[in-house]
Amino acid sequence: MKSNTTNMKSNTNYNTALATLVTVFFFWGFIAASNGVFIPFCKSYFHLDQFQSQLIDFAFYGAYYIGALLLFIVSAYVKTDILNKWGFKNGIIYGLLLSAIGAAIMIPAISSGSFSFILASLFVVALGFSLQQTSANPFAIALGEPATGSHRLNLAGGVNSFGTAIGPIVVAFALFGAATYSDDQIASINLSTVKILYLVVGALFLLAAGLFIFSKKLPQAKGDINFVQAPKAIKMLGFITLVLLVVFYFVFDQYRADNVDSNFIFQLMILALCLIVGGLLFSNFKAIKNPDGWGAMQYPQLVLGMLAIFTYVGVEVTIQSNLGELLKSEAFGGYSNSEIAPFISMYWGSLMIGRWAGAITVFNPGKTLKNALFVIVPYIAFGVVLFVNHISNNDISGLYLYGWSILLLIGGFFYGQEKPSKTLFIFGFLGVLSMLLGLFTDGTIALYSFMSGGLFCSIMWPSIFSLSIAGLGKYTSQGSAFLIMMILGGAIIPPIQGKLADIFSIHSSYWITVACFLYLMFFALKVKKILKSQGVNYDE
């Protein structure tokens, strides 16, 4: 009886902890998805080209890399894992407070009319998100069996995606109200409502922090505070960071000049990409020969997983960040900035659709009920996205047929059989097919194809994350920090696509998404073999 009582108490704490934890996932989605509307708006408002507009993603997702890297370097300096010393709960609280400061900075930034100041405020908001994510992801995995950690992340991701579905709508209303603006009229918009929005967002950050502070049943979920030194990894990451800063200094310097050399800028962006990929692969190559000083980088599943997170975040972000510009082209409807919110909402809603379905397993339904829910839940989520857009007075007539795309998602879930590597492979394959269909067609079919990328990205984060830290033991916390750094992909890949759009066309720039999904397919196959050789098999 005593044992049963203990288990019930443990389960109660688990449910309370998970319910509280998922609140922060909402904020990440709300702000990140809003960039899909904010980017094309800023392009018109500040008279930017497509590459410059993507610097919003560069500032936002670059902060994740800088934040996680600083946390890692400081931990190495004091020889204590700071995050584990704080506890994951406190890490989330500090991150929320930092994001609240960033939201407060946004108010004078908007008043100044400076695009650079706005980028800086977004950087601070995302810096807080970096700390929150570094804490929240291993926290979610720690709240149960490691092999089912991806299911809990799917549940949290479902809440995150609800934020992504309504974020573009709320920001579009804050920017445009109920009016329709042409590109020429954008510069005349009064941004006072956006300042109010960020004031409210900042208050919500503080409210969420208070929820964590006063939640007595929420455990700290601390790990081992002894920091595992990795001086060689620090040197490599420091070198990569230094060269990235130099590369982007020259990029920004070019844009201060009267004559911008597009080819030179594109070469710099490719150099940055090659540096990251090459640097990480070289690190693992050296670490396998002599693991001393490399820390978690001695594990090939982690290094390949770092590249997978980089690629996954990059493709997820770049599809929607450039979608607004695609929708403005005549072949894709010729929409204005104030008319694209429903499509951005549906793209991010696609992630919600997949993550809601992926979260079903968390509730342990019977096999028959579970199979039924795999069909029903995605369409419930689809209905939620349509309803949210409908009550916002958005035209949703062009979204009904998108329901057919959801059948592919459902088929992927049944084929994946809840096995992380198999599911990741099939969704990567479907991503490749959808991007190719979008590239070789135009109009509604191509638009649905590109938007369905959100469906196939929906379950990738938890699958990649759980596979990448599998078998790391004492290096798990360090590996988690490395993975969060690779959200940097959202800062690098969208500007590269933006430059491809400037050089060629916005439509043809989507070839970069094909390359991303192909790597994710490769990772799914490779990591399964690696883990199996280490005696770890999550697909069993």
PDB file of C-alpha atoms in Angstrom, residues 260-381:
ATOM      1  CA  VAL A 260      26.054  45.793 -52.582  1.00  0.00           C
ATOM      2  CA  ASP A 261      27.981  42.817 -53.981  1.00  0.00           C
ATOM      3  CA  SER A 262      25.335  40.080 -53.830  1.00  0.00           C
ATOM      4  CA  ASN A 263      27.733  37.353 -54.918  1.00  0.00           C
ATOM      5  CA  PHE A 264      30.220  38.254 -52.180  1.00  0.00           C
ATOM      6  CA  ILE A 265      27.475  38.204 -49.525  1.00  0.00           C
ATOM      7  CA  PHE A 266      26.205  34.859 -50.750  1.00  0.00           C
ATOM      8  CA  GLN A 267      29.743  33.441 -50.612  1.00  0.00           C
ATOM      9  CA  LEU A 268      30.085  34.662 -47.021  1.00  0.00           C
ATOM     10  CA  MET A 269      26.830  32.961 -46.011  1.00  0.00           C
ATOM     11  CA  ILE A 270      27.931  29.688 -47.608  1.00  0.00           C
ATOM     12  CA  LEU A 271      31.259  30.040 -45.807  1.00  0.00           C
ATOM     13  CA  ALA A 272      29.427  30.360 -42.485  1.00  0.00           C
ATOM     14  CA  LEU A 273      27.394  27.232 -43.253  1.00  0.00           C
ATOM     15  CA  CYS A 274      30.455  25.227 -44.274  1.00  0.00           C
ATOM     16  CA  LEU A 275      32.315  26.374 -41.175  1.00  0.00           C
ATOM     17  CA  ILE A 276      29.595  25.083 -38.859  1.00  0.00           C
ATOM     18  CA  VAL A 277      29.201  21.732 -40.611  1.00  0.00           C
ATOM     19  CA  GLY A 278      32.906  21.191 -41.141  1.00  0.00           C
ATOM     20  CA  GLY A 279      33.843  22.322 -37.638  1.00  0.00           C
ATOM     21  CA  LEU A 280      31.428  19.931 -35.943  1.00  0.00           C
ATOM     22  CA  LEU A 281      32.370  16.937 -38.095  1.00  0.00           C
ATOM     23  CA  PHE A 282      36.063  17.647 -37.560  1.00  0.00           C
ATOM     24  CA  SER A 283      35.470  17.864 -33.804  1.00  0.00           C
ATOM     25  CA  ASN A 284      33.799  14.454 -33.714  1.00  0.00           C
ATOM     26  CA  PHE A 285      36.547  12.976 -35.907  1.00  0.00           C
ATOM     27  CA  LYS A 286      39.206  14.174 -33.465  1.00  0.00           C
ATOM     28  CA  ALA A 287      37.127  13.182 -30.420  1.00  0.00           C
ATOM     29  CA  ILE A 288      36.696   9.600 -31.617  1.00  0.00           C
ATOM     30  CA  LYS A 289      40.473   9.260 -31.908  1.00  0.00           C
ATOM     31  CA  ASN A 290      41.087  10.849 -28.506  1.00  0.00           C
ATOM     32  CA  PRO A 291      37.981  11.711 -26.434  1.00  0.00           C
ATOM     33  CA  ASP A 292      39.958  13.503 -23.723  1.00  0.00           C
ATOM     34  CA  GLY A 293      38.871  17.150 -23.564  1.00  0.00           C
ATOM     35  CA  TRP A 294      36.016  16.868 -26.056  1.00  0.00           C
ATOM     36  CA  GLY A 295      33.223  16.061 -23.586  1.00  0.00           C
ATOM     37  CA  ALA A 296      29.902  15.134 -25.212  1.00  0.00           C
ATOM     38  CA  MET A 297      31.328  15.695 -28.701  1.00  0.00           C
ATOM     39  CA  GLN A 298      32.930  12.259 -28.530  1.00  0.00           C
ATOM     40  CA  TYR A 299      29.478  10.794 -29.241  1.00  0.00           C
ATOM     41  CA  PRO A 300      28.667  10.700 -32.973  1.00  0.00           C
ATOM     42  CA  GLN A 301      24.907  10.623 -32.309  1.00  0.00           C
ATOM     43  CA  LEU A 302      25.217  14.000 -30.570  1.00  0.00           C
ATOM     44  CA  VAL A 303      27.344  15.705 -33.226  1.00  0.00           C
ATOM     45  CA  LEU A 304      25.151  14.427 -36.058  1.00  0.00           C
ATOM     46  CA  GLY A 305      22.151  15.404 -33.911  1.00  0.00           C
ATOM     47  CA  MET A 306      23.551  18.930 -33.548  1.00  0.00           C
ATOM     48  CA  LEU A 307      23.618  19.181 -37.327  1.00  0.00           C
ATOM     49  CA  ALA A 308      20.114  17.671 -37.449  1.00  0.00           C
ATOM     50  CA  ILE A 309      18.754  20.291 -35.015  1.00  0.00           C
ATOM     51  CA  PHE A 310      20.564  22.990 -37.035  1.00  0.00           C
ATOM     52  CA  THR A 311      18.985  21.680 -40.233  1.00  0.00           C
ATOM     53  CA  TYR A 312      15.540  21.032 -38.771  1.00  0.00           C
ATOM     54  CA  VAL A 313      15.180  24.469 -37.148  1.00  0.00           C
ATOM     55  CA  GLY A 314      16.604  26.057 -40.286  1.00  0.00           C
ATOM     56  CA  VAL A 315      14.108  24.405 -42.630  1.00  0.00           C
ATOM     57  CA  GLU A 316      11.146  24.917 -40.304  1.00  0.00           C
ATOM     58  CA  VAL A 317      11.899  28.631 -39.956  1.00  0.00           C
ATOM     59  CA  THR A 318      12.980  29.350 -43.518  1.00  0.00           C
ATOM     60  CA  ILE A 319       9.819  27.885 -45.092  1.00  0.00           C
ATOM     61  CA  GLN A 320       7.593  30.333 -43.193  1.00  0.00           C
ATOM     62  CA  SER A 321      10.007  33.284 -43.107  1.00  0.00           C
ATOM     63  CA  ASN A 322      10.095  33.400 -46.898  1.00  0.00           C
ATOM     64  CA  LEU A 323       6.454  32.323 -47.337  1.00  0.00           C
ATOM     65  CA  GLY A 324       5.181  35.897 -47.028  1.00  0.00           C
ATOM     66  CA  GLU A 325       7.315  37.017 -49.961  1.00  0.00           C
ATOM     67  CA  LEU A 326       6.228  33.952 -51.954  1.00  0.00           C
ATOM     68  CA  LEU A 327       2.549  34.796 -51.372  1.00  0.00           C
ATOM     69  CA  LYS A 328       3.134  38.329 -52.676  1.00  0.00           C
ATOM     70  CA  SER A 329       4.212  36.962 -56.084  1.00  0.00           C
ATOM     71  CA  GLU A 330       1.519  36.777 -58.781  1.00  0.00           C
ATOM     72  CA  ALA A 331       1.953  33.011 -59.278  1.00  0.00           C
ATOM     73  CA  PHE A 332       0.996  32.474 -55.627  1.00  0.00           C
ATOM     74  CA  GLY A 333      -1.912  34.891 -55.337  1.00  0.00           C
ATOM     75  CA  GLY A 334      -0.342  38.347 -55.236  1.00  0.00           C
ATOM     76  CA  TYR A 335      -1.392  38.903 -51.603  1.00  0.00           C
ATOM     77  CA  SER A 336      -0.542  42.064 -49.665  1.00  0.00           C
ATOM     78  CA  ASN A 337       1.295  42.086 -46.328  1.00  0.00           C
ATOM     79  CA  SER A 338      -1.967  42.462 -44.432  1.00  0.00           C
ATOM     80  CA  GLU A 339      -3.526  39.407 -46.138  1.00  0.00           C
ATOM     81  CA  ILE A 340      -0.892  36.720 -45.489  1.00  0.00           C
ATOM     82  CA  ALA A 341      -1.590  36.054 -41.783  1.00  0.00           C
ATOM     83  CA  PRO A 342      -4.021  33.106 -42.365  1.00  0.00           C
ATOM     84  CA  PHE A 343      -1.414  31.249 -44.418  1.00  0.00           C
ATOM     85  CA  ILE A 344       1.371  31.858 -41.905  1.00  0.00           C
ATOM     86  CA  SER A 345      -1.046  30.781 -39.172  1.00  0.00           C
ATOM     87  CA  MET A 346      -1.910  27.598 -41.064  1.00  0.00           C
ATOM     88  CA  TYR A 347       1.766  26.806 -41.640  1.00  0.00           C
ATOM     89  CA  TRP A 348       2.484  27.020 -37.923  1.00  0.00           C
ATOM     90  CA  GLY A 349      -0.875  25.386 -37.259  1.00  0.00           C
ATOM     91  CA  SER A 350       0.425  22.457 -39.280  1.00  0.00           C
ATOM     92  CA  LEU A 351       3.038  21.918 -36.598  1.00  0.00           C
ATOM     93  CA  MET A 352       0.279  22.019 -34.011  1.00  0.00           C
ATOM     94  CA  ILE A 353      -1.686  19.420 -35.968  1.00  0.00           C
ATOM     95  CA  GLY A 354       1.261  17.017 -35.986  1.00  0.00           C
ATOM     96  CA  ARG A 355       2.293  17.642 -32.386  1.00  0.00           C
ATOM     97  CA  TRP A 356      -1.213  17.173 -31.034  1.00  0.00           C
ATOM     98  CA  ALA A 357      -1.283  13.816 -32.776  1.00  0.00           C
ATOM     99  CA  GLY A 358       2.214  13.001 -31.510  1.00  0.00           C
ATOM    100  CA  ALA A 359       1.160  13.771 -27.928  1.00  0.00           C
ATOM    101  CA  ILE A 360      -1.603  11.122 -27.923  1.00  0.00           C
ATOM    102  CA  THR A 361       0.768   8.444 -26.630  1.00  0.00           C
ATOM    103  CA  VAL A 362       1.453  10.440 -23.448  1.00  0.00           C
ATOM    104  CA  PHE A 363      -2.064   9.558 -22.218  1.00  0.00           C
ATOM    105  CA  ASN A 364      -1.568   5.806 -22.783  1.00  0.00           C
ATOM    106  CA  PRO A 365      -4.857   5.052 -24.594  1.00  0.00           C
ATOM    107  CA  GLY A 366      -5.701   1.513 -25.705  1.00  0.00           C
ATOM    108  CA  LYS A 367      -4.528   0.446 -29.147  1.00  0.00           C
ATOM    109  CA  THR A 368      -7.928   0.779 -30.853  1.00  0.00           C
ATOM    110  CA  LEU A 369      -8.636   4.173 -29.284  1.00  0.00           C
ATOM    111  CA  LYS A 370      -5.119   5.356 -30.062  1.00  0.00           C
ATOM    112  CA  ASN A 371      -5.451   4.436 -33.744  1.00  0.00           C
ATOM    113  CA  ALA A 372      -8.776   6.270 -33.890  1.00  0.00           C
ATOM    114  CA  LEU A 373      -7.276   9.333 -32.199  1.00  0.00           C
ATOM    115  CA  PHE A 374      -4.413   9.400 -34.718  1.00  0.00           C
ATOM    116  CA  VAL A 375      -7.102  10.102 -37.341  1.00  0.00           C
ATOM    117  CA  ILE A 376      -9.455  12.305 -35.317  1.00  0.00           C
ATOM    118  CA  VAL A 377      -7.047  14.571 -33.405  1.00  0.00           C
ATOM    119  CA  PRO A 378      -5.235  16.033 -36.467  1.00  0.00           C
ATOM    120  CA  TYR A 379      -8.572  17.168 -37.922  1.00  0.00           C
ATOM    121  CA  ILE A 380      -9.665  18.598 -34.561  1.00  0.00           C
ATOM    122  CA  ALA A 381      -6.440  20.619 -34.542  1.00  0.00           C
TER     123      ALA A 381
END
